[in-house]
Every structure is written in structure tokens, then in C-alpha cells.
XYZ file of C-alpha atoms in Angstrom:
696
model
C 144.879 131.204 204.599
C 148.216 133.012 204.724
C 148.166 136.644 203.649
C 150.954 136.839 201.101
C 151.692 140.549 201.486
C 151.835 140.261 205.276
C 154.288 137.381 204.932
C 156.488 139.376 202.549
C 156.437 142.371 204.868
C 157.701 140.320 207.813
C 160.416 138.684 205.702
C 161.578 142.090 204.417
C 161.729 143.530 207.943
C 164.126 140.949 209.373
C 167.869 140.516 208.928
C 169.839 137.383 209.823
C 172.078 137.345 212.910
C 174.916 135.882 210.822
C 176.768 138.010 208.300
C 178.335 135.208 206.298
C 179.030 131.499 206.225
C 181.142 130.772 209.358
C 184.778 129.768 209.253
C 185.158 129.062 212.963
C 182.598 126.441 214.071
C 183.289 126.921 217.771
C 182.286 130.587 217.428
C 179.169 129.489 215.564
C 178.203 127.151 218.428
C 178.776 129.945 220.951
C 176.765 132.374 218.824
C 173.706 130.154 219.153
C 174.484 129.172 222.760
C 175.004 125.526 221.876
C 177.107 123.181 223.986
C 180.354 122.111 222.312
C 180.938 118.362 222.115
C 183.650 116.188 220.626
C 182.652 116.985 217.023
C 181.344 120.199 215.508
C 179.267 120.266 212.299
C 177.222 122.850 210.462
C 174.441 120.286 209.983
C 174.159 119.962 213.771
C 173.668 123.715 214.045
C 171.080 123.699 211.240
C 169.098 120.946 213.001
C 169.244 122.933 216.244
C 167.936 126.070 214.517
C 165.154 124.163 212.748
C 163.972 122.845 216.119
C 164.025 126.381 217.528
C 161.940 127.617 214.579
C 159.217 125.109 215.407
C 159.430 125.852 219.161
C 159.104 129.593 218.475
C 155.980 129.305 216.308
C 154.106 126.251 217.588
C 150.740 126.639 219.302
C 147.878 124.384 220.291
C 145.412 127.231 219.650
C 144.123 128.544 216.324
C 146.847 129.095 213.760
C 148.250 128.155 210.367
C 148.119 124.547 209.216
C 150.990 122.814 207.455
C 148.944 122.920 204.228
C 148.835 126.738 204.405
C 152.603 126.924 203.927
C 152.471 124.503 201.026
C 149.867 126.736 199.346
C 152.001 129.823 200.027
C 155.023 128.178 198.436
C 152.915 127.022 195.468
C 151.573 130.557 195.061
C 155.063 132.105 195.024
C 156.568 129.574 192.606
C 153.793 130.193 190.102
C 153.757 133.953 190.581
C 157.457 134.136 189.861
C 156.903 132.454 186.490
C 153.648 134.138 185.453
C 154.602 137.662 186.578
C 158.295 137.302 185.595
C 159.291 138.588 189.033
C 162.128 137.698 191.418
C 160.657 136.055 194.510
C 163.657 133.879 195.410
C 164.144 135.470 198.834
C 160.526 134.744 199.777
C 160.558 131.279 198.238
C 163.552 130.197 200.300
C 161.844 131.270 203.529
C 158.471 129.780 202.529
C 160.082 126.459 201.620
C 161.882 126.296 204.979
C 158.592 127.001 206.774
C 156.834 124.388 204.652
C 159.344 121.750 205.704
C 159.355 122.863 209.355
C 155.543 122.687 209.529
C 155.654 119.009 208.604
C 156.989 118.342 212.105
C 153.758 119.591 213.688
C 151.750 117.073 215.671
C 148.040 116.434 215.074
C 146.691 119.259 217.277
C 149.475 121.754 216.647
C 149.564 124.835 214.422
C 151.925 127.698 213.695
C 151.032 131.081 215.176
C 149.113 133.640 213.132
C 151.047 136.681 211.922
C 149.609 138.887 214.681
C 152.299 137.382 216.962
C 154.814 139.713 215.354
C 157.736 139.207 217.754
C 157.653 135.399 217.510
C 157.459 135.562 213.736
C 160.400 137.962 213.479
C 162.460 135.695 215.731
C 161.556 132.684 213.596
C 162.342 134.449 210.286
C 165.721 135.516 211.683
C 166.476 131.878 212.505
C 165.352 130.834 209.014
C 167.634 133.375 207.363
C 170.523 132.089 209.491
C 169.714 128.566 208.323
C 169.764 129.751 204.701
C 173.228 131.278 205.198
C 174.500 128.025 206.708
C 173.175 126.176 203.663
C 174.765 128.708 201.296
C 177.647 126.524 199.994
C 174.961 124.157 198.623
C 171.891 126.379 198.334
C 168.506 125.683 196.793
C 168.426 128.564 194.336
C 164.647 128.653 193.652
C 165.121 130.052 190.171
C 162.492 129.101 187.607
C 164.839 126.544 186.042
C 165.601 125.024 189.441
C 161.925 124.963 190.440
C 160.981 123.285 187.162
C 163.351 120.434 187.997
C 162.451 120.120 191.692
C 158.764 121.079 191.611
C 157.477 120.221 188.108
C 153.813 120.153 189.164
C 154.104 123.743 190.372
C 156.237 125.031 187.501
C 155.269 123.220 184.295
C 151.637 124.409 184.123
C 152.724 127.985 184.836
C 155.308 127.754 182.077
C 152.613 126.489 179.689
C 150.441 129.477 180.546
C 153.077 132.041 179.583
C 151.727 131.569 176.046
C 148.564 133.392 177.131
C 150.533 136.434 178.282
C 152.517 136.411 175.051
C 149.328 136.386 172.976
C 147.512 139.326 174.566
C 145.297 137.485 177.054
C 144.776 139.824 179.999
C 144.246 139.150 183.682
C 146.043 135.821 184.179
C 146.851 135.549 187.886
C 147.569 133.100 190.681
C 145.245 133.066 193.687
C 145.813 130.656 196.574
C 148.093 128.690 194.275
C 145.429 128.270 191.564
C 145.528 129.841 188.122
C 142.789 132.342 187.379
C 141.797 133.722 183.991
C 138.876 136.177 183.814
C 135.705 134.661 182.363
C 135.746 136.981 179.354
C 139.320 135.949 178.518
C 138.525 132.247 178.977
C 135.633 132.722 176.582
C 137.979 134.334 174.032
C 140.413 131.403 174.334
C 137.694 128.778 173.893
C 136.136 130.668 170.965
C 139.554 130.810 169.304
C 139.990 127.037 169.753
C 136.533 126.314 168.327
C 137.058 128.723 165.416
C 140.345 127.063 164.502
C 138.698 123.654 164.774
C 135.836 124.590 162.479
C 138.268 125.988 159.932
C 140.347 122.803 160.075
C 137.293 120.524 159.934
C 136.139 118.865 163.140
C 135.795 115.278 161.894
C 138.870 115.715 159.748
C 140.869 116.721 162.847
C 139.430 113.812 164.858
C 140.588 111.357 162.181
C 144.012 113.054 162.189
C 144.255 112.683 165.979
C 143.387 108.984 165.930
C 145.984 108.375 163.213
C 148.569 110.046 165.455
C 147.431 107.837 168.343
C 147.664 104.609 166.340
C 150.979 103.586 167.905
C 149.237 103.472 171.295
C 146.516 101.106 170.099
C 146.314 97.682 171.743
C 144.492 95.234 169.475
C 144.039 92.615 172.232
C 142.251 95.077 174.501
C 140.677 97.023 171.645
C 141.700 100.382 173.096
C 144.228 103.185 172.974
C 146.505 103.342 175.998
C 145.977 107.016 176.803
C 146.973 107.350 180.413
C 148.907 109.432 182.884
C 152.630 109.626 182.290
C 154.083 109.688 185.801
C 157.788 108.814 185.683
C 160.300 108.867 188.492
C 161.489 112.221 189.821
C 163.948 113.933 187.492
C 162.526 112.577 184.237
C 161.166 115.112 181.798
C 157.381 115.352 181.412
C 155.750 117.901 179.140
C 152.362 119.537 179.482
C 149.813 117.422 177.624
C 147.085 118.279 175.134
C 143.588 117.699 176.615
C 142.644 115.054 174.039
C 139.257 114.211 175.531
C 138.236 117.846 175.374
C 139.398 118.465 171.806
C 137.857 115.236 170.464
C 134.486 116.172 171.934
C 134.809 119.588 170.274
C 135.646 117.822 166.999
C 132.328 115.971 167.239
C 130.544 119.219 168.027
C 132.032 120.906 164.936
C 130.862 117.856 162.935
C 132.316 119.009 159.607
C 134.605 117.141 157.237
C 135.655 120.025 155.021
C 138.288 122.344 156.424
C 141.479 124.185 155.655
C 144.864 122.614 155.059
C 146.460 121.052 158.139
C 149.716 122.996 157.864
C 152.326 122.648 160.592
C 151.890 126.308 161.536
C 148.137 125.933 162.035
C 148.525 122.704 163.986
C 151.212 124.206 166.259
C 149.038 127.214 167.110
C 146.091 124.928 167.792
C 148.266 122.775 170.072
C 149.534 125.831 171.978
C 145.974 126.996 172.625
C 144.951 123.576 173.898
C 148.039 123.113 176.074
C 147.443 126.509 177.668
C 143.829 125.576 178.395
C 144.915 122.243 179.892
C 147.507 123.997 182.086
C 144.856 126.422 183.283
C 142.895 123.501 184.789
C 146.078 122.190 186.423
C 145.067 118.535 186.842
C 147.930 116.794 185.027
C 150.316 114.896 187.349
C 154.064 115.196 186.704
C 155.393 112.652 189.188
C 154.181 109.282 190.481
C 154.628 110.560 194.026
C 151.726 112.987 193.574
C 149.404 110.010 193.960
C 150.778 109.204 197.399
C 150.594 110.872 200.811
C 147.075 112.300 200.627
C 145.403 113.656 203.762
C 141.807 114.387 204.740
C 142.490 118.030 203.790
C 143.678 117.128 200.280
C 141.271 114.256 199.554
C 138.490 116.210 197.798
C 140.906 118.092 195.533
C 142.712 114.815 194.825
C 139.527 113.046 193.682
C 138.390 116.104 191.748
C 141.702 116.301 189.869
C 141.592 112.595 188.978
C 138.060 112.882 187.641
C 138.718 116.085 185.699
C 141.905 114.689 184.177
C 139.985 111.633 182.974
C 137.373 113.871 181.343
C 139.736 116.453 179.799
C 142.724 114.353 178.761
C 141.310 110.868 178.161
C 138.405 109.326 176.269
C 135.836 106.820 177.460
C 136.574 103.483 175.759
C 135.038 100.017 175.616
C 136.465 96.940 173.913
C 134.354 96.478 170.743
C 134.373 92.683 171.067
C 132.592 93.002 174.427
C 129.737 95.279 173.423
C 127.300 92.652 172.065
C 128.044 90.380 175.012
C 127.349 93.233 177.456
C 124.054 94.188 175.807
C 122.789 90.611 175.536
C 123.597 89.821 179.162
C 122.775 93.092 180.929
C 119.394 93.223 179.174
C 118.561 89.509 179.360
C 115.460 90.453 181.380
C 113.912 92.591 178.637
C 110.761 91.097 177.127
C 111.105 91.159 173.332
C 107.339 91.256 172.764
C 106.823 94.229 175.067
C 109.812 96.042 173.546
C 108.455 95.375 170.040
C 105.099 96.805 171.051
C 106.608 99.931 172.631
C 109.424 100.686 170.157
C 108.614 98.671 166.988
C 111.925 96.803 167.386
C 113.327 94.369 169.919
C 116.593 93.354 171.549
C 117.308 90.483 169.168
C 116.957 92.822 166.189
C 119.105 95.487 167.891
C 121.907 92.969 168.436
C 121.781 91.874 164.792
C 122.024 95.497 163.617
C 124.939 96.149 165.985
C 126.736 93.073 164.651
C 126.169 94.319 161.102
C 127.695 97.704 161.973
C 130.648 95.993 163.651
C 131.267 93.969 160.495
C 131.346 97.214 158.507
C 133.826 98.824 160.889
C 137.483 97.721 161.028
C 139.539 98.724 164.100
C 141.061 102.222 164.186
C 138.923 103.474 161.314
C 136.238 106.098 160.860
C 133.605 104.647 158.548
C 130.643 106.002 156.600
C 127.780 103.754 155.597
C 124.122 103.978 154.679
C 121.011 102.036 155.602
C 121.418 99.747 152.592
C 124.899 98.701 153.754
C 123.486 97.597 157.105
C 120.508 95.827 155.511
C 122.909 93.857 153.333
C 124.699 92.629 156.460
C 121.538 91.525 158.305
C 119.350 88.489 157.679
C 116.378 88.524 160.029
C 115.516 92.230 160.303
C 113.299 93.908 157.724
C 114.394 97.133 156.059
C 112.032 99.418 157.970
C 113.140 98.092 161.367
C 116.817 98.534 160.429
C 116.102 102.178 159.666
C 114.260 102.687 162.973
C 117.122 101.138 164.958
C 119.737 103.230 163.132
C 117.746 106.354 164.027
C 117.709 105.249 167.682
C 121.513 104.889 167.553
C 122.105 108.254 165.836
C 122.491 111.860 166.860
C 120.228 114.238 164.960
C 120.230 118.032 164.633
C 121.454 120.152 166.327
C 123.996 117.343 166.739
C 126.011 115.911 169.631
C 127.761 118.111 172.199
C 126.104 121.211 170.735
C 126.014 122.915 174.158
C 129.565 121.899 175.084
C 132.393 124.464 175.185
C 133.749 124.855 178.718
C 135.985 121.867 179.574
C 134.616 121.029 183.028
C 130.956 121.197 181.972
C 130.960 117.482 181.183
C 127.182 117.247 181.606
C 126.962 119.043 178.227
C 128.708 116.108 176.510
C 126.089 113.765 175.040
C 128.061 112.135 172.211
C 128.775 109.118 174.439
C 125.050 108.232 174.588
C 124.686 107.304 170.920
C 127.388 105.854 168.660
C 126.432 107.251 165.241
C 126.479 110.647 163.562
C 123.919 111.194 160.812
C 125.391 113.221 157.967
C 122.744 113.742 155.274
C 121.775 110.210 154.132
C 124.864 108.530 155.591
C 125.885 107.437 159.054
C 129.333 108.042 160.492
C 130.949 105.875 163.147
C 134.108 107.367 164.565
C 136.781 105.122 166.040
C 135.011 102.025 167.391
C 136.933 101.906 170.686
C 135.566 105.345 171.520
C 132.027 104.779 170.226
C 131.289 101.254 171.480
C 129.925 102.410 174.823
C 127.366 104.454 172.868
C 125.614 101.255 171.772
C 125.088 100.247 175.408
C 123.956 103.752 176.391
C 121.523 104.005 173.464
C 119.883 100.672 174.312
C 119.738 101.526 178.022
C 118.141 104.878 177.229
C 115.274 103.467 175.178
C 114.607 100.744 177.783
C 114.443 103.392 180.532
C 111.932 105.350 178.442
C 109.202 102.760 179.008
C 110.426 100.697 181.996
C 111.552 103.621 184.167
C 115.057 104.641 185.282
C 115.115 103.116 188.770
C 113.575 99.808 187.725
C 115.912 99.562 184.727
C 119.008 100.218 186.828
C 117.926 97.689 189.447
C 117.341 95.000 186.833
C 120.628 95.764 185.076
C 122.371 95.247 188.429
C 120.764 91.821 188.910
C 121.556 90.916 185.305
C 125.166 91.947 185.964
C 125.397 89.338 188.727
C 124.072 86.638 186.388
C 126.456 87.784 183.654
C 129.417 87.628 186.041
C 128.590 84.053 187.032
C 128.069 82.917 183.428
C 131.463 84.300 182.467
C 133.135 82.502 185.371
C 131.504 79.178 184.436
C 132.589 79.639 180.810
C 136.185 79.863 182.059
C 135.962 76.868 184.366
C 135.987 79.051 187.496
C 133.868 77.638 190.303
C 132.090 80.030 192.644
C 129.561 80.104 195.457
C 126.960 82.660 196.487
C 123.954 83.033 198.716
C 122.578 84.260 202.028
C 124.057 83.569 205.454
C 123.299 84.436 209.065
C 125.810 86.094 211.351
C 125.363 87.886 214.654
C 121.568 87.677 214.385
C 121.429 89.311 210.930
C 120.965 88.087 207.371
C 123.684 88.923 204.839
C 124.138 88.007 201.200
C 127.257 87.314 199.113
C 126.963 88.096 195.398
C 129.885 85.855 194.478
C 132.800 84.070 196.188
C 135.780 82.531 194.388
C 138.054 80.194 196.335
C 141.675 79.268 195.693
C 144.168 77.354 197.802
C 145.445 80.551 199.429
C 142.620 83.070 199.093
C 138.897 83.664 199.415
C 137.787 86.372 196.975
C 134.473 88.086 197.735
C 132.794 90.060 194.928
C 129.944 92.568 195.341
C 128.325 94.348 192.396
C 126.756 97.822 192.534
C 125.100 99.281 189.447
C 125.738 102.942 190.381
C 127.524 104.727 187.539
C 129.754 107.796 187.701
C 127.485 110.708 186.778
C 128.524 113.366 184.295
C 128.632 116.036 187.008
C 131.035 113.868 188.985
C 133.137 113.389 185.840
C 133.297 117.182 185.618
C 134.823 117.423 189.104
C 131.691 118.285 191.110
C 132.870 117.314 194.594
C 129.395 116.610 196.002
C 128.427 114.313 193.118
C 131.813 112.605 193.272
C 131.412 111.731 196.941
C 127.802 110.612 196.497
C 128.669 108.362 193.539
C 131.647 106.847 195.377
C 129.491 106.398 198.477
C 126.806 104.462 196.583
C 129.252 102.243 194.713
C 132.655 101.645 196.290
C 131.814 102.415 199.926
C 128.471 100.570 199.983
C 130.043 97.453 198.503
C 133.130 97.624 200.740
C 130.865 97.761 203.808
C 129.168 94.576 202.626
C 132.534 92.988 201.874
C 133.812 94.071 205.288
C 130.874 92.285 206.924
C 131.737 89.105 205.016
C 135.385 89.356 206.065
C 134.563 89.909 209.747
C 132.014 87.082 209.782
C 134.285 84.466 208.238
C 137.322 85.513 210.266
C 135.406 85.326 213.547
C 133.150 82.372 212.829
C 135.706 80.546 210.613
C 132.992 79.620 208.118
C 129.890 80.904 206.325
C 126.899 78.734 205.479
C 125.748 80.123 202.135
C 122.216 79.238 201.056
C 121.602 79.809 197.344
C 118.313 80.558 195.576
C 117.524 76.838 195.217
C 117.805 76.298 198.985
C 121.113 74.408 198.760
C 123.605 75.271 201.521
C 127.353 75.374 200.984
C 129.794 75.754 203.884
C 132.518 78.240 202.977
C 135.407 77.515 205.353
C 138.125 80.022 206.199
C 141.057 77.578 206.465
C 143.334 80.506 207.351
C 143.240 81.807 203.793
C 143.682 85.445 202.842
C 140.588 87.538 202.121
C 140.244 89.735 199.029
C 137.406 92.217 198.484
C 136.330 93.195 194.956
C 133.817 96.009 194.502
C 132.355 95.655 191.015
C 130.528 98.401 189.138
C 128.855 98.437 185.725
C 131.076 100.881 183.829
C 134.478 102.455 184.416
C 135.030 105.103 187.092
C 138.460 105.950 185.638
C 141.510 106.745 187.750
C 139.508 106.549 190.971
C 139.560 102.749 190.537
C 143.326 102.540 190.978
C 144.238 100.406 193.995
C 146.461 103.051 195.573
C 143.734 105.650 195.157
C 140.995 103.545 196.730
C 143.264 102.411 199.603
C 143.986 106.031 200.510
C 140.390 107.061 199.935
C 139.009 104.308 202.176
C 141.550 104.912 204.942
C 140.899 108.649 204.948
C 137.097 108.554 204.901
C 137.024 106.263 207.948
C 138.251 109.171 210.081
C 136.643 112.040 208.157
C 133.503 114.084 208.795
C 131.868 115.616 205.702
C 129.612 118.647 205.831
C 127.753 120.259 202.940
C 128.094 123.957 202.159
C 124.643 123.805 200.556
C 122.082 122.447 203.091
C 120.220 120.547 200.364
C 123.162 118.133 200.137
C 123.436 117.519 203.886
C 121.187 114.429 203.784
C 123.601 112.763 201.350
C 126.540 113.747 203.540
C 124.828 112.483 206.683
C 124.423 109.100 204.959
C 128.070 109.189 203.901
C 129.234 110.027 207.429
C 127.214 107.125 208.809
C 128.893 104.782 206.328
C 132.314 106.163 207.256
C 131.634 105.413 210.917
C 130.631 101.875 209.968
C 133.862 101.416 208.013
C 135.834 102.647 211.018
C 134.056 100.186 213.309
C 134.823 97.379 210.866
C 138.510 98.240 210.830
C 138.634 98.259 214.642
C 136.944 94.862 214.657
C 139.326 93.428 212.054
C 142.341 94.655 214.013
C 141.027 92.859 217.093
C 140.506 89.644 215.134
C 143.836 89.700 213.324
C 146.855 91.444 214.835
C 148.584 91.174 211.431
C 145.917 93.416 209.887
C 148.401 96.267 209.334
C 147.500 97.790 205.957
C 143.783 98.562 205.819
C 142.155 98.075 202.404
C 145.269 96.649 200.759
C 143.004 93.690 199.959
C 140.373 95.940 198.324
C 139.692 96.303 194.596
C 137.336 98.513 192.586
C 136.689 97.130 189.096
C 134.091 97.609 186.373
C 132.471 94.791 184.403
C 134.517 95.708 181.258
C 137.698 95.556 183.370
C 136.572 92.242 184.865
C 136.123 90.811 181.350
C 139.693 91.834 180.484
C 140.889 90.230 183.733
C 139.248 86.966 182.604
C 140.968 86.884 179.189
C 143.632 84.378 180.260
C 141.645 82.638 183.008
C 140.804 78.918 182.761
C 140.614 77.966 186.455
C 140.263 79.421 189.960
C 144.041 79.537 190.346
C 144.321 81.377 187.018
C 141.856 83.945 188.342
C 144.036 84.564 191.390
C 147.155 84.797 189.207
C 145.569 87.440 186.969
C 144.207 89.411 189.914
C 147.583 89.261 191.653
C 149.434 90.444 188.539
C 148.814 94.077 189.517
C 148.515 93.561 193.276
C 152.123 94.471 194.084
C 152.990 96.283 190.859
C 152.106 99.731 189.580
C 153.155 102.006 186.743
C 151.267 104.946 188.300
C 149.055 105.240 185.222
C 145.801 104.974 187.223
C 144.597 102.843 184.295
C 143.747 99.206 185.014
C 143.874 98.242 181.325
C 147.384 99.624 180.876
C 148.607 98.139 184.158
C 147.394 94.595 183.496
C 148.670 94.748 179.910
C 152.155 95.739 181.119
C 152.067 93.053 183.817
C 151.203 90.412 181.210
C 154.025 91.566 178.944
C 156.477 91.299 181.843
C 155.214 87.802 182.643
C 155.600 86.756 179.010
C 159.172 88.033 178.944
C 160.005 86.124 182.118
C 158.490 82.946 180.698
C 156.276 82.478 183.783
């Protein structure tokens, strides 16, 4: 880590060798002992000096990494805004060093500051470079930085509100914003106080009304996603909607003060400042690209935290009954009736009754009698028991939730209904639908056991997948095969004229701690879902590419020969529920490429076993890639053929599918196209709109 004060001291102690921008280029060449050729340019001199800067500072021993200079620059940009200070002279030098350090090779570093002479020589060269650039300088003012470096500047600008409203101790450390715990507590208490005075449920309804223009009736969801335009387009700091909606549910009151513009604006300012403090909002589509092993953990953490703070977990309402019926097709109704006094058939009928009472984009209140009226085969007492199982009771949902990243304190998502006196409240159905699944899963786990339930849900997911394909006239194969003396199994294979699409399902869900940005839990969850399934898929790809066929034996003993026929191979990792932005194809391609060469070690020894397992999987992925490169010399972009989808996403993918070729068309619709939203639902919806416009 670069010591900021030491850096500033060295910069202050050095003067440039040039006094002003040169008029005579031949003198300039002589000044830097450069040979004079047929043409003389300032840019040639600048390039020469930049090379000398690197030569002066480079070392193969311990030293500063390229990332250290990026963090220094980030620190200075944000300090200049937060502290209202003039750091332009340091920023210009830090930026030049940041760019120069990008030329370092894999095992090279820049010298530590204890090499004082070399650093003074290098800073002198940098200041000469800055003079030569002076007719067209990068000014590094706050306005200029906001345009060129929005991710560094915009959050800092949003946090000025805290300084203007008597919050003490806001600082920047190693490029990250820091607010003392006591001041963070004051900010959160102020937000919650305002929310209670406005009425929590009343504010939630107001928010969903404001979001109505983003609602997609076909997908049954609001398109709340990252806004990552091209460089130069204006992007404002966003309100953390996921956070405030979960606080609305915690407040759980309908009566509040008048929603005046003044009150709403103050409330928005508080929330924007809190969102900026977490600094996870992207401001450019290029932020998603160019990750390294050093940045990977922070990258995944930011994606997960953004999903939790700024977005809401949604499920298409029309899919919820289908999901419950199919994922719990193994549940014995008689046993469930004995244990719970209600069964799956009755639960589905009650859910359908609630759905009939609930129009899209509406918050509804109903009582037990309303549900009874809409059911036929469930007696009144059982309806009441099921409604209780689907409802939050005192002290109410999210009652321990306040701090944004403590996502494990959010429990509203596990039950869809709020009980308010004798009535039940169902907030917007797109947001609450997943609660029906979670409530059913929870009661099944209570008497079957968590591990056994999850295992059986996974197997049911495979059956569900195949039933949905058959319903859409998509043929598939599956089964066990032998290769290289080992037995392997394919969950599902879809063939088209040009492609073989392997699908592997893992039932591992993204835990709440992972959703809150816990790096250990994130890696473990990704390891047991995406990476495990991609290893299996990699084995399938290697086997069929080398052997040219797979003999798949299904559960009935029938063998089908899956022939390669020089078709492309696609690899779909399927999980039960959404993992959010991590499922984006560009994210998983970078993630998979980086982990194959990474070595993970736990700070806390109790996590080392998990990391040892992860490292073993990473080595296996690396071996697979080496093998694939040997088999196919055209294998140039590792994991470009990899996908990471959830069952709800897969159902959306199937909406317009009526054949194997349709399946490929829908899958391919986002294969070479991205809007940088990191939201599969938004991306496929936009792709379909473009196809409709083109008439294809």
C-alpha cells in the first residue's frame, strides 16, 4: 500500500528540468539526449520519457503493484472532493504513474519509496512530461474528474450532503469511504425515523407506483437494473431501492405524515448518501470488463451488494404454482397432512385463490373469508392454518434489519404475507411471489430435514426441466456414460443442427451472507453451484470432442449414441433460484478464467477447508482448459460457451420455444449482445424487442 504522505513529500521536493513548453524541438531533443531524425515531434519525446520513467522504477524484487497506483489515484480524486482541497498537482503525477505501471510485466513491480534517488529522478521526468502535455492538459479538477472518472467522483459528490448536514468524520481510506459507526447509526436512525413518520407501507406503495413505467407484464417483473451507458453519458447516483423497501416492510405502518415534496427530497438525499457510502453502483459499462485476480473478490462483492441494496428479488407470478407443484412433486400428501394438518394440494389451491385476489402491480388486503370464497376443496380451518404458515407474525418481518449489508437480517422474502390485525396484506406480487416457494420449502424442511429436502428438490428440478422441454416440443437426451475408465452422467442434452447444449443442475442457492457481500460465502456458493457444474460440463465437452460420441444410458437401460458431428458445444449451469448479476455471461467468463489460475487462502483458518476444495476445483478447471486447447486449436476464448441460469430464467427463455432450433435461437439471442445490465430478464426482453422490430 502506498503511503500517501510519503508520495506527496517526494512530489513536493522535485522540480521539473524544463521551465516551459519548448519552442525549439531540436533543443528539446538535445536536452534529453535523444538522437535527431528526419522528423521531430513532442509526442516522440513524451514516449521516450515515459519509457525512462518505467526503466527508472522497475524492479523484479518486492515493490508496488500497478493496482497500488490506481488506489492512490482513487484516494486523491475522492479526497479532493470530500475535503474540498486542491490536489491537482498530485493527481497529475499519480495518474501518469498509474498509466506507466500498466506497462509492467507479470513479475515486475515499481520500487518502494525508500529508493529515494530513483523516485526523485522519475518524478522529475513525470513533471517534464506534464509540461510537454500542457497545451492540452488533463486538468484534474472536480468537474473534469466527474466527466473522466465518474465511478471515482460521483459517489464522493453524493456524500458531500453528509458534510453539509453536520455528519462528522467522513474520510477516504485506501480509496474507500469511511463514516464512523456512531455517525452511520445516526444516518440510519434518521432514515428509519423519516420512514416511520411517512408510513412504511404507504411509502412502499408510493415507490411501486413510481416504478410502474418499468413494469413488464410479459415477464411479470420490474426492470430494475444497472444503468451502464457508454462513456460520456450522464449517470446519477441511485437510490438503494432494495434497502428502502425492506425498511418499509420493517416499519409496517400504513398511517403516516403527508408525502410533501420537501419531505420526499430529504428522504431521497439521505438514501442516496447511504448508497454512495457503499460505493457499489457502476457508472460505465467498461467497469464490468478487465478484471484481474487482484480485483476479482471486490468485483463479485460489489455485484452481490448492489443486487441486495439497489434491486429487489422478483419471481414471475405466473410461474410460482408451477414451480411449487414440480419442485415438490416428491412430497407425500398423507405424511404432510399428518405432520402439518395441511398438504401440498391444499397449499396450491390457497395460493391460486390469493393470486386471483391480487392483480398485477397492486398491494392488496384480504381476510380469511375472501380466500375461503375463492377455494373449493379446502375447509375453512385448513385455509386459516395455511394462511398462518404464509404470514409474518409479531414482531414482524425484517425487525432486526437496519444496516444495509446485513442481509441475513432480512426475512421478509421467506413468507409472502403480512398479518395486520385480522387482515392479510400482500405487497406487489412480483416481489412477494418467491415468498410462497420459500414458505413451502421451510415447512417441508421442518420435518424432512434440510439436506434431504434440498437433494430432493434438485432431483425434482431435473424432472421439471425435462417436462417443460417436452411441453414445448424440445427433444432431449440424458443418462450415464463411460469415458476414460470413469462413469459420468449428463442431466440433459439438447441437440440442434449446429450445436450440442449440455445442461447440469445444482440446487445450491445464494445464501443471505453471500448476498450481503461476505467474500467467503460468495466463493463457497459459487464453488458449489457454477464451478461444480462447469467441471461436469467440461468433462462432457472433453469426452465428446475426443471420443466423437457419448453412449448415454438412461434410467430405463436404453442407450442413445450422442454423436459430435463437428457441432459447437454449449454449457449451461442451472441453479434453482437467481444469483443476480453474477449470472451475467461476461461476469462468469471472467470469473471462470481468473479462478483457473488463482490460489485462494482463508484469513480465518476455519474456512481453509472450503478454500482447499475450491483450489482443487480450480486446478481441475485449468487442466480441462489445457486439454481442450490440445483437442481444438480454435479454442481461443475459454468459457465463452458457458452459461449460468436459474430455473425461473430458464422458464422465461422457453416462452417462445416450440422446437430444438427455437431453443437455440432464444439462447443465442443474448450470446453476442449485451446492454451491460447484468440482468438476464432485461437482456432477453431487449433482444426480443429488437428481433420483433427487425421482423426476424
